[in-house]
Structures are given as structure tokens and as C-alpha cells.
Coordinates of C-alpha atoms in Angstrom, one line a residue:
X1 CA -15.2 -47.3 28.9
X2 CA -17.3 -48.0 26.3
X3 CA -16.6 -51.3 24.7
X4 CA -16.6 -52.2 21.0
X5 CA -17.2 -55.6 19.5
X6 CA -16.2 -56.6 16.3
X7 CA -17.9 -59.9 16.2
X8 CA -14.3 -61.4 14.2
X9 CA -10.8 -60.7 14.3
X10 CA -10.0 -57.6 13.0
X11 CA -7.3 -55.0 13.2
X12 CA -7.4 -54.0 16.6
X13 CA -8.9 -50.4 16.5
X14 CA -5.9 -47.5 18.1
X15 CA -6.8 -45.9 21.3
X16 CA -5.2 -42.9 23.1
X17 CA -6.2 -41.9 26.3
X18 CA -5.4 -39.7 29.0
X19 CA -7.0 -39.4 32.6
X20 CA -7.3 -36.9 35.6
X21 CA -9.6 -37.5 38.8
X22 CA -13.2 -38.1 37.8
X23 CA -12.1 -37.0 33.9
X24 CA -10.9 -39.7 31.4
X25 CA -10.9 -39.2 27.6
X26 CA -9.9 -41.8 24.7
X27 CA -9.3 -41.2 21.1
X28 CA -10.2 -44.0 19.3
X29 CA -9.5 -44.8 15.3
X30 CA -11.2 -47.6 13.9
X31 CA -8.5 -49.3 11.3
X32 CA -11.3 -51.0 9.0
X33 CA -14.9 -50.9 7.4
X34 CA -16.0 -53.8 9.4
X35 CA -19.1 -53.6 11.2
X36 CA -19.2 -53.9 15.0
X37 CA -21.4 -53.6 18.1
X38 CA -20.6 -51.1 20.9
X39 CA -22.8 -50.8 24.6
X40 CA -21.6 -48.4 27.9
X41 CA -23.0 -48.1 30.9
X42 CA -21.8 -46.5 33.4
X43 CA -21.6 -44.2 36.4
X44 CA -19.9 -41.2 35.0
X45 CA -21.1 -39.3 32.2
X46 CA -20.5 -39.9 28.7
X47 CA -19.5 -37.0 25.9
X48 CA -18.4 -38.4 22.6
X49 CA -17.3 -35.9 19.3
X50 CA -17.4 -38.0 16.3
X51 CA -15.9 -38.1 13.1
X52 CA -17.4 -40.6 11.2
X53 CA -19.6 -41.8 8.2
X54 CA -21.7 -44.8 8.5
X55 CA -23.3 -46.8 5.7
X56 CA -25.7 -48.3 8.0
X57 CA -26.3 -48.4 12.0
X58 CA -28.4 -47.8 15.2
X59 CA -28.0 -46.3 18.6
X60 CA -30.4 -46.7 21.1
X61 CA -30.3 -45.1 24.7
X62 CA -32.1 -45.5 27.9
X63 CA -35.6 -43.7 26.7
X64 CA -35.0 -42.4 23.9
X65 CA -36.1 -44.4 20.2
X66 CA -33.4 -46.3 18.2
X67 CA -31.5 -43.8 15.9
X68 CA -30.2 -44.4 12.7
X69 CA -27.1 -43.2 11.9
X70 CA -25.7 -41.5 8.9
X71 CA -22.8 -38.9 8.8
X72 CA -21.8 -38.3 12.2
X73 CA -18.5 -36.3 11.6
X74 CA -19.0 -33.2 13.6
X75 CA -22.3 -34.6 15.3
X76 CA -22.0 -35.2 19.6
X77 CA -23.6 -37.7 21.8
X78 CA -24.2 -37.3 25.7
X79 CA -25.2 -40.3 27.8
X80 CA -25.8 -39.2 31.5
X81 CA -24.6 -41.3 34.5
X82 CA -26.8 -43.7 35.3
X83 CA -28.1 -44.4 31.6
X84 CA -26.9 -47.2 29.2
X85 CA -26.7 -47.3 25.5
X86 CA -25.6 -50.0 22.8
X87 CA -26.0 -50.2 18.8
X88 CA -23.9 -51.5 15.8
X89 CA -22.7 -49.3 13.1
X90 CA -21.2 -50.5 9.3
X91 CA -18.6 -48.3 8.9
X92 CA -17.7 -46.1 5.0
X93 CA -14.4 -47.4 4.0
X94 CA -12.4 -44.0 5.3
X95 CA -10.8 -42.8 8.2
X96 CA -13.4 -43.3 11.5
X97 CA -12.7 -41.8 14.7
X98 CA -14.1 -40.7 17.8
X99 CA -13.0 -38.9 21.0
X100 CA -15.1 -39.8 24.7
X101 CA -15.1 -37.7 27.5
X102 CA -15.8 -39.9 30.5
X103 CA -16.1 -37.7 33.6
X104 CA -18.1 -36.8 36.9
X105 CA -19.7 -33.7 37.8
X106 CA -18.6 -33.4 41.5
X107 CA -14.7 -34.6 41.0
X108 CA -14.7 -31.7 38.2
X109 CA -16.1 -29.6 40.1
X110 CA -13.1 -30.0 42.5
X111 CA -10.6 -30.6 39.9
X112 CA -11.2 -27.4 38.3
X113 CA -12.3 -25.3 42.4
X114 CA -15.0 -24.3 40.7
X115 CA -18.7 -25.1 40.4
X116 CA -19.6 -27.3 37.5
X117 CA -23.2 -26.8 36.3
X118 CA -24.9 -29.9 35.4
X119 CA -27.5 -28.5 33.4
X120 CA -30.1 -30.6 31.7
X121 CA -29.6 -34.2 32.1
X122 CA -31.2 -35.8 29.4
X123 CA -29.4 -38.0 26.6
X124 CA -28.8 -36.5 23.5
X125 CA -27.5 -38.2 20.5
X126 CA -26.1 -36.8 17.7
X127 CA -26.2 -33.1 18.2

């Protein structure tokens, strides 16, 4: 999962999550305008929707350039299995959330009894 650090104590972002085989997703809420770090790697793929508005912040992901970050709400990022990523973001002072899809290809594939198309495998962040 990916993991978010905060660098001081701070109220403890609220996470909801469910999981299936091979699929996990978490809603996360951040409670304050605090900056943090984040980093995930993994071997899954990673799908994130975001609602959030930074003041200030970077993302950078295995071959791609550092990002800057702006208004995310609406925007999507996909990390592919195998690739790692890690930034830091300054939060606006309003409610900040994100849900993460966690999953992989083959167990969805037999989760749903159906093929599941990988498609382009590139990162891609916010879409």
C-alpha cells in the first residue's frame, strides 16, 4: 500500500478499505494541511482517483520527469507493477482525499472469468 509520511505527529489521516483476490482498494482522507512524503512500490498495479488541491508538490515515477502538482481533483495516476514512485505534496487547507486501486491483472482476470486486457503499460500521472 502506498505509504504516507508526515514527517510529525499529526492527525492520523482515515482509511477505508476493502479487498478481494488480487484487488484491494483504500479510501484515504487526509485530516490536515500538513505537508507529507508518500513512495509505493510494488508488484501489483497502482490506480489512484484523486480529489485534491495542492499548494505545492512533486511526483516522480520510474522514467518519467518529476511532476509538479497542482489541482488534482478529478485527475488519475497509474503506476504499473514492477515500477516505484515517491514525492511530497503541501496540501490547500480543504477536504483531501484519494481512492487506490491496488490489483493484478491475472487474479482479475479470474476473479471476474473473463479476460482482462492489460493494454498499455506505461505510467501515467495525472490524467
Amino acid at each position: 500500500m502506498l505509504e504516507l509520511d508526515f514527517g510529525q505527529p499529526v492527525a492520523a489521516p482515515r482509511d477505508s478499505d476493502i479487498g478481494w483476490s488480487g484487488v484491494a482498494c483504500k479510501y484515504t482522507t487526509l485530516a490536515d494541511a500538513n505537508g507529507y512524503g508518500f513512495k509505493w512500490a510494488g508488484d501489483s498495479n497502482y490506480l489512484a482517483l484523486h480529489d485534491m488541491v495542492l499548494r505545492d508538490g512533486e511526483i516522480e515515477v520510474d522514467g518519467l520527469r518529476p511532476v509538479r502538482a497542482g489541482d488534482l481533483r478529478d485527475r488519475m495516476t497509474f503506476v504499473p507493477a514492477g515500477c516505484s514512485m515517491e514525492g511530497w505534496a503541501r496540501p490547500e487547507d480543504r477536504p483531501n482525499s484519494f481512492v487506490a486501486l491496488y490489483y493484478h491483472p491475472k487474479a482479475l482476470s479470474e476473479e471476474l472469468e473473463r479476460e482482462v486486457r492489460q493494454g498499455d503499460q506505461r505510467p501515467v500521472v495525472y490524467f
